[in-house]
Amino acid sequence: MEKFKINIDKIYGFVPKGEIDSMKQEMEACNSLVHSGQGKGNDFLGWVNLPSSITDKQFSAIKKAAKNLRENAEVIIVIGIGGSYLGSKAVLTALADNFDFLKHKKKDPVIVFAGQNISEDYIHELLKAVKKTDIAAIVISKSGTTTEPALAFRIIKNEIEKRYGKKQAAKRIVAVTDAERGALKTLSTQEGYETFVIPDNVGGRFSVFTPVGLLPLAAAGIDIKELIRGAKDMEKATGVDVPFENNPACIYAAARNALYRKGMKIEILAIYEPKLLYIEEWWKQLYGESEGKEGKGIFPASVTLTADLHSMGQYIQEGERTLFETVISIDQPQHEVIVEEDKDNLDGLNFLAGKRISEINRMAELGTQIAHIDGGVPNIRIELEKINEYTIGALLYFFEKACAISGYALGINPFDQPGVEAYKKNMFALLDKPGYENEGEELRKRL
C-alpha cells in the first residue's frame, strides 16, 4: 500500500523490545479472533471485510442519491449522533479547505450536522442560518428513536415540509436506517424517502465505510472510491495472514497494551495538522466506547499541537506519569508557504527566513517528541505521506482493526456499549416518559 508507517521505537525505554516481540502470538491470536468470529461480540464483525466487499452497484446507488441531493440543495443537513456523524465529520474536516466557509461561491453543497446535541441555541441558529437557503437532509439512525437525532429530525423534517410540501420534501430527505424495522424505517416507507441500510452486523462507531459515512461524503463531493481504496489496502495489510512484525494494527495494539500493563492508563492522540481534529474526536469514541468497560481500558484523550503545548503541554511534560502519546505525523503538506526575511527583525525570526512553515512545524514535532520522552512519556508515531482520501481511508481502517485486536487483548467485548444506557434511563425518568414515573420520583429526591 502507499506510505503508511508505524514506529514504536520510542517506547523501548519504557517497555523492552523483547517484551513487545514476546506479544507476537497473543496479538496474532486476537487478530484471528477478529477474522474467525470466535470472540466476544462476534455478531458485530461486519466491518472487518467491508472495504473489500463494497460493490460497484452499491457505489452507484450512493452516488446517484448524492447527486440528487447535490442538485436540489445548497445545504445538506446530516442528522445523527456518535458513529452516525463522527466518521463523515472526521473525513470532511480532514479534506476540506480550512477557510472554505469564507468562500462566496462554492462548488459543492455545504454539509452541516444536527442531532449530535440537545442544544436549543444550536438548532435555532441552524434554522436561522438556512432560512433563505435550499436545504435537504440525510437522517441516520438504526431505530429512529434515539433522542438527540430523533428530536432534531422532527424539527428539520417539519421545516422542509413547510417549505416544499410533503411530496417534494420526500425527495429532499434520505434515511440511513435498519433494513426492515424501527420507527425511521416505518416513517421512510410511509413518506416515500429513499433509504440506505445500516448493516445489522456493523456498530455505529465502525460504520464510516457503510452508507452512514459514504452518503454524506459523496454528497459533499468527496471521492469515496479513493477513501475505500485506502481502507481496502489497509484491510489487506492488517489481514490474519500478515505476520505480527509486518502488521501495523497488531504492532499498535501490542504497544498500547504493553504500556497499559506498565501503568500507562491514558493515551493522548496528538496531531500537528488541525485538519485532523475530528479524526481525534472519532478516535476517542472508537476507543473509549470499545475499551472502557468492566473497570478496564486506556482512557483516550487528544491534543492539537503546537497550540496545546501552550496549555496541556505543561501537564504532558511534568504531570503524573500515567500517560503515553500517539502522534499522527504528515510528511507532505498540500501547499507551500516560505518565511521571508524582515530587515528590522524585531521578532527575532530571521533565522527562519527561507524555510517552509512545514519544516518549522516538523522540527517542533520532533523537538516535542524528544522533550516528552525525556519527561517520561512513551511515544508511538504513525506516519502518513499526505492527507487525502486514500490515506484517511487507510488510517480509519487501521484504527478500527487495532481497536478490535486491542479490545480482545484486554479480555473484553470491544463491540458492545452497555454503559451508555445509564444516562438515557435517568433522562427519560426526569422528563416523565411514560413507564418511568417511579424512577423519576426517586431521582428528583436525589437531586
PDB file of C-alpha atoms in Angstrom, residues 13-143:
ATOM      1  CA  GLY A  13      12.912   2.915  27.092  1.00  0.00           C
ATOM      2  CA  PHE A  14       9.709   2.113  28.966  1.00  0.00           C
ATOM      3  CA  VAL A  15       8.899  -1.363  27.621  1.00  0.00           C
ATOM      4  CA  PRO A  16      11.788  -3.561  26.428  1.00  0.00           C
ATOM      5  CA  LYS A  17      11.675  -4.519  22.755  1.00  0.00           C
ATOM      6  CA  GLY A  18      11.829  -8.177  23.738  1.00  0.00           C
ATOM      7  CA  GLU A  19       8.633  -7.757  25.725  1.00  0.00           C
ATOM      8  CA  ILE A  20       6.845  -6.378  22.657  1.00  0.00           C
ATOM      9  CA  ASP A  21       8.249  -9.177  20.489  1.00  0.00           C
ATOM     10  CA  SER A  22       7.003 -11.726  23.011  1.00  0.00           C
ATOM     11  CA  MET A  23       3.423 -10.476  22.415  1.00  0.00           C
ATOM     12  CA  LYS A  24       3.514 -11.741  18.813  1.00  0.00           C
ATOM     13  CA  GLN A  25       1.491 -14.889  19.476  1.00  0.00           C
ATOM     14  CA  GLU A  26      -1.055 -13.055  21.629  1.00  0.00           C
ATOM     15  CA  MET A  27      -1.671 -10.324  19.063  1.00  0.00           C
ATOM     16  CA  GLU A  28      -1.910 -12.753  16.153  1.00  0.00           C
ATOM     17  CA  ALA A  29      -4.395 -14.819  18.169  1.00  0.00           C
ATOM     18  CA  CYS A  30      -6.504 -11.698  18.828  1.00  0.00           C
ATOM     19  CA  ASN A  31      -6.397 -10.823  15.121  1.00  0.00           C
ATOM     20  CA  SER A  32      -7.503 -14.377  14.327  1.00  0.00           C
ATOM     21  CA  LEU A  33     -10.484 -13.925  16.656  1.00  0.00           C
ATOM     22  CA  VAL A  34     -11.494 -10.842  14.679  1.00  0.00           C
ATOM     23  CA  HIS A  35     -11.460 -12.815  11.430  1.00  0.00           C
ATOM     24  CA  SER A  36     -12.811 -16.150  12.677  1.00  0.00           C
ATOM     25  CA  GLY A  37     -15.758 -14.686  14.557  1.00  0.00           C
ATOM     26  CA  GLN A  38     -14.981 -16.823  17.599  1.00  0.00           C
ATOM     27  CA  GLY A  39     -14.522 -13.905  20.009  1.00  0.00           C
ATOM     28  CA  LYS A  40     -16.899 -11.803  22.089  1.00  0.00           C
ATOM     29  CA  GLY A  41     -19.281  -9.586  20.128  1.00  0.00           C
ATOM     30  CA  ASN A  42     -18.891 -11.706  17.002  1.00  0.00           C
ATOM     31  CA  ASP A  43     -22.291 -10.576  15.721  1.00  0.00           C
ATOM     32  CA  PHE A  44     -20.777  -7.114  15.084  1.00  0.00           C
ATOM     33  CA  LEU A  45     -17.881  -8.011  12.809  1.00  0.00           C
ATOM     34  CA  GLY A  46     -19.421  -6.907   9.524  1.00  0.00           C
ATOM     35  CA  TRP A  47     -16.947  -4.041   9.227  1.00  0.00           C
ATOM     36  CA  VAL A  48     -13.881  -6.315   9.012  1.00  0.00           C
ATOM     37  CA  ASN A  49     -14.154  -7.122   5.291  1.00  0.00           C
ATOM     38  CA  LEU A  50     -16.357  -4.183   4.420  1.00  0.00           C
ATOM     39  CA  PRO A  51     -13.891  -2.231   2.247  1.00  0.00           C
ATOM     40  CA  SER A  52     -13.148  -5.225   0.002  1.00  0.00           C
ATOM     41  CA  SER A  53     -16.807  -6.244  -0.233  1.00  0.00           C
ATOM     42  CA  ILE A  54     -18.376  -2.980  -1.439  1.00  0.00           C
ATOM     43  CA  THR A  55     -19.724  -3.474  -4.967  1.00  0.00           C
ATOM     44  CA  ASP A  56     -19.939  -1.136  -7.934  1.00  0.00           C
ATOM     45  CA  LYS A  57     -23.722  -1.380  -7.622  1.00  0.00           C
ATOM     46  CA  GLN A  58     -23.560  -0.054  -4.073  1.00  0.00           C
ATOM     47  CA  PHE A  59     -21.213   2.754  -5.120  1.00  0.00           C
ATOM     48  CA  SER A  60     -23.582   3.694  -7.951  1.00  0.00           C
ATOM     49  CA  ALA A  61     -26.629   3.803  -5.683  1.00  0.00           C
ATOM     50  CA  ILE A  62     -24.865   6.033  -3.179  1.00  0.00           C
ATOM     51  CA  LYS A  63     -23.545   8.357  -5.883  1.00  0.00           C
ATOM     52  CA  LYS A  64     -26.968   8.610  -7.512  1.00  0.00           C
ATOM     53  CA  ALA A  65     -28.644   9.597  -4.242  1.00  0.00           C
ATOM     54  CA  ALA A  66     -25.828  12.034  -3.503  1.00  0.00           C
ATOM     55  CA  LYS A  67     -26.213  13.609  -6.957  1.00  0.00           C
ATOM     56  CA  ASN A  68     -29.921  14.185  -6.352  1.00  0.00           C
ATOM     57  CA  LEU A  69     -29.225  15.866  -3.019  1.00  0.00           C
ATOM     58  CA  ARG A  70     -26.451  17.997  -4.529  1.00  0.00           C
ATOM     59  CA  GLU A  71     -28.695  19.187  -7.332  1.00  0.00           C
ATOM     60  CA  ASN A  72     -31.527  20.178  -5.005  1.00  0.00           C
ATOM     61  CA  ALA A  73     -29.787  21.744  -2.036  1.00  0.00           C
ATOM     62  CA  GLU A  74     -27.171  24.318  -1.177  1.00  0.00           C
ATOM     63  CA  VAL A  75     -27.022  22.994   2.381  1.00  0.00           C
ATOM     64  CA  ILE A  76     -27.392  19.334   3.347  1.00  0.00           C
ATOM     65  CA  ILE A  77     -28.174  18.710   6.997  1.00  0.00           C
ATOM     66  CA  VAL A  78     -26.775  15.402   8.231  1.00  0.00           C
ATOM     67  CA  ILE A  79     -28.641  14.221  11.325  1.00  0.00           C
ATOM     68  CA  GLY A  80     -27.020  11.656  13.610  1.00  0.00           C
ATOM     69  CA  ILE A  81     -25.035  11.148  16.781  1.00  0.00           C
ATOM     70  CA  GLY A  82     -21.892   9.232  17.753  1.00  0.00           C
ATOM     71  CA  GLY A  83     -20.737   6.973  14.954  1.00  0.00           C
ATOM     72  CA  SER A  84     -23.632   8.172  12.822  1.00  0.00           C
ATOM     73  CA  TYR A  85     -21.930  11.515  12.284  1.00  0.00           C
ATOM     74  CA  LEU A  86     -18.352  11.471  13.607  1.00  0.00           C
ATOM     75  CA  GLY A  87     -16.934   9.390  10.745  1.00  0.00           C
ATOM     76  CA  SER A  88     -18.205  11.647   7.978  1.00  0.00           C
ATOM     77  CA  LYS A  89     -17.396  14.761  10.024  1.00  0.00           C
ATOM     78  CA  ALA A  90     -13.839  13.495  10.525  1.00  0.00           C
ATOM     79  CA  VAL A  91     -13.255  12.842   6.821  1.00  0.00           C
ATOM     80  CA  LEU A  92     -14.875  16.107   5.723  1.00  0.00           C
ATOM     81  CA  THR A  93     -12.811  18.173   8.144  1.00  0.00           C
ATOM     82  CA  ALA A  94      -9.601  16.406   7.130  1.00  0.00           C
ATOM     83  CA  LEU A  95     -10.148  17.002   3.415  1.00  0.00           C
ATOM     84  CA  ALA A  96     -11.725  20.471   3.456  1.00  0.00           C
ATOM     85  CA  ASP A  97     -10.093  23.847   2.969  1.00  0.00           C
ATOM     86  CA  ASN A  98      -9.680  25.332   6.459  1.00  0.00           C
ATOM     87  CA  PHE A  99     -11.383  28.536   5.329  1.00  0.00           C
ATOM     88  CA  ASP A 100     -13.937  27.193   2.894  1.00  0.00           C
ATOM     89  CA  PHE A 101     -16.687  28.911   4.895  1.00  0.00           C
ATOM     90  CA  LEU A 102     -15.354  32.288   3.708  1.00  0.00           C
ATOM     91  CA  LYS A 103     -15.819  31.462   0.031  1.00  0.00           C
ATOM     92  CA  HIS A 104     -18.853  33.113  -1.535  1.00  0.00           C
ATOM     93  CA  LYS A 105     -19.206  30.694  -4.415  1.00  0.00           C
ATOM     94  CA  LYS A 106     -18.953  27.029  -3.555  1.00  0.00           C
ATOM     95  CA  LYS A 107     -18.725  24.156  -5.985  1.00  0.00           C
ATOM     96  CA  ASP A 108     -20.210  21.666  -3.545  1.00  0.00           C
ATOM     97  CA  PRO A 109     -23.115  21.895  -1.105  1.00  0.00           C
ATOM     98  CA  VAL A 110     -22.297  22.827   2.457  1.00  0.00           C
ATOM     99  CA  ILE A 111     -22.639  19.921   4.871  1.00  0.00           C
ATOM    100  CA  VAL A 112     -23.793  20.774   8.390  1.00  0.00           C
ATOM    101  CA  PHE A 113     -24.654  18.471  11.253  1.00  0.00           C
ATOM    102  CA  ALA A 114     -27.552  18.217  13.664  1.00  0.00           C
ATOM    103  CA  GLY A 115     -28.791  15.703  16.194  1.00  0.00           C
ATOM    104  CA  GLN A 116     -25.408  15.359  17.911  1.00  0.00           C
ATOM    105  CA  ASN A 117     -26.567  17.512  20.853  1.00  0.00           C
ATOM    106  CA  ILE A 118     -29.715  18.793  22.567  1.00  0.00           C
ATOM    107  CA  SER A 119     -28.826  22.472  22.401  1.00  0.00           C
ATOM    108  CA  GLU A 120     -31.785  24.770  21.794  1.00  0.00           C
ATOM    109  CA  ASP A 121     -29.487  27.583  20.682  1.00  0.00           C
ATOM    110  CA  TYR A 122     -27.739  25.275  18.188  1.00  0.00           C
ATOM    111  CA  ILE A 123     -30.952  24.173  16.466  1.00  0.00           C
ATOM    112  CA  HIS A 124     -32.372  27.724  16.473  1.00  0.00           C
ATOM    113  CA  GLU A 125     -29.212  29.155  14.933  1.00  0.00           C
ATOM    114  CA  LEU A 126     -29.078  26.366  12.353  1.00  0.00           C
ATOM    115  CA  LEU A 127     -32.649  27.035  11.216  1.00  0.00           C
ATOM    116  CA  LYS A 128     -31.929  30.760  11.104  1.00  0.00           C
ATOM    117  CA  ALA A 129     -28.758  30.248   9.071  1.00  0.00           C
ATOM    118  CA  VAL A 130     -30.536  28.194   6.362  1.00  0.00           C
ATOM    119  CA  LYS A 131     -33.718  30.273   6.298  1.00  0.00           C
ATOM    120  CA  LYS A 132     -33.079  31.574   2.760  1.00  0.00           C
ATOM    121  CA  THR A 133     -31.158  28.553   1.531  1.00  0.00           C
ATOM    122  CA  ASP A 134     -32.330  25.439  -0.279  1.00  0.00           C
ATOM    123  CA  ILE A 135     -31.923  22.520   2.093  1.00  0.00           C
ATOM    124  CA  ALA A 136     -32.064  18.741   2.160  1.00  0.00           C
ATOM    125  CA  ALA A 137     -31.421  16.183   4.901  1.00  0.00           C
ATOM    126  CA  ILE A 138     -29.750  12.856   5.475  1.00  0.00           C
ATOM    127  CA  VAL A 139     -31.069  11.282   8.668  1.00  0.00           C
ATOM    128  CA  ILE A 140     -29.038   8.429  10.150  1.00  0.00           C
ATOM    129  CA  SER A 141     -30.479   6.226  12.877  1.00  0.00           C
ATOM    130  CA  LYS A 142     -30.940   2.480  13.155  1.00  0.00           C
ATOM    131  CA  SER A 143     -34.002   2.751  15.376  1.00  0.00           C
TER     132      SER A 143
END
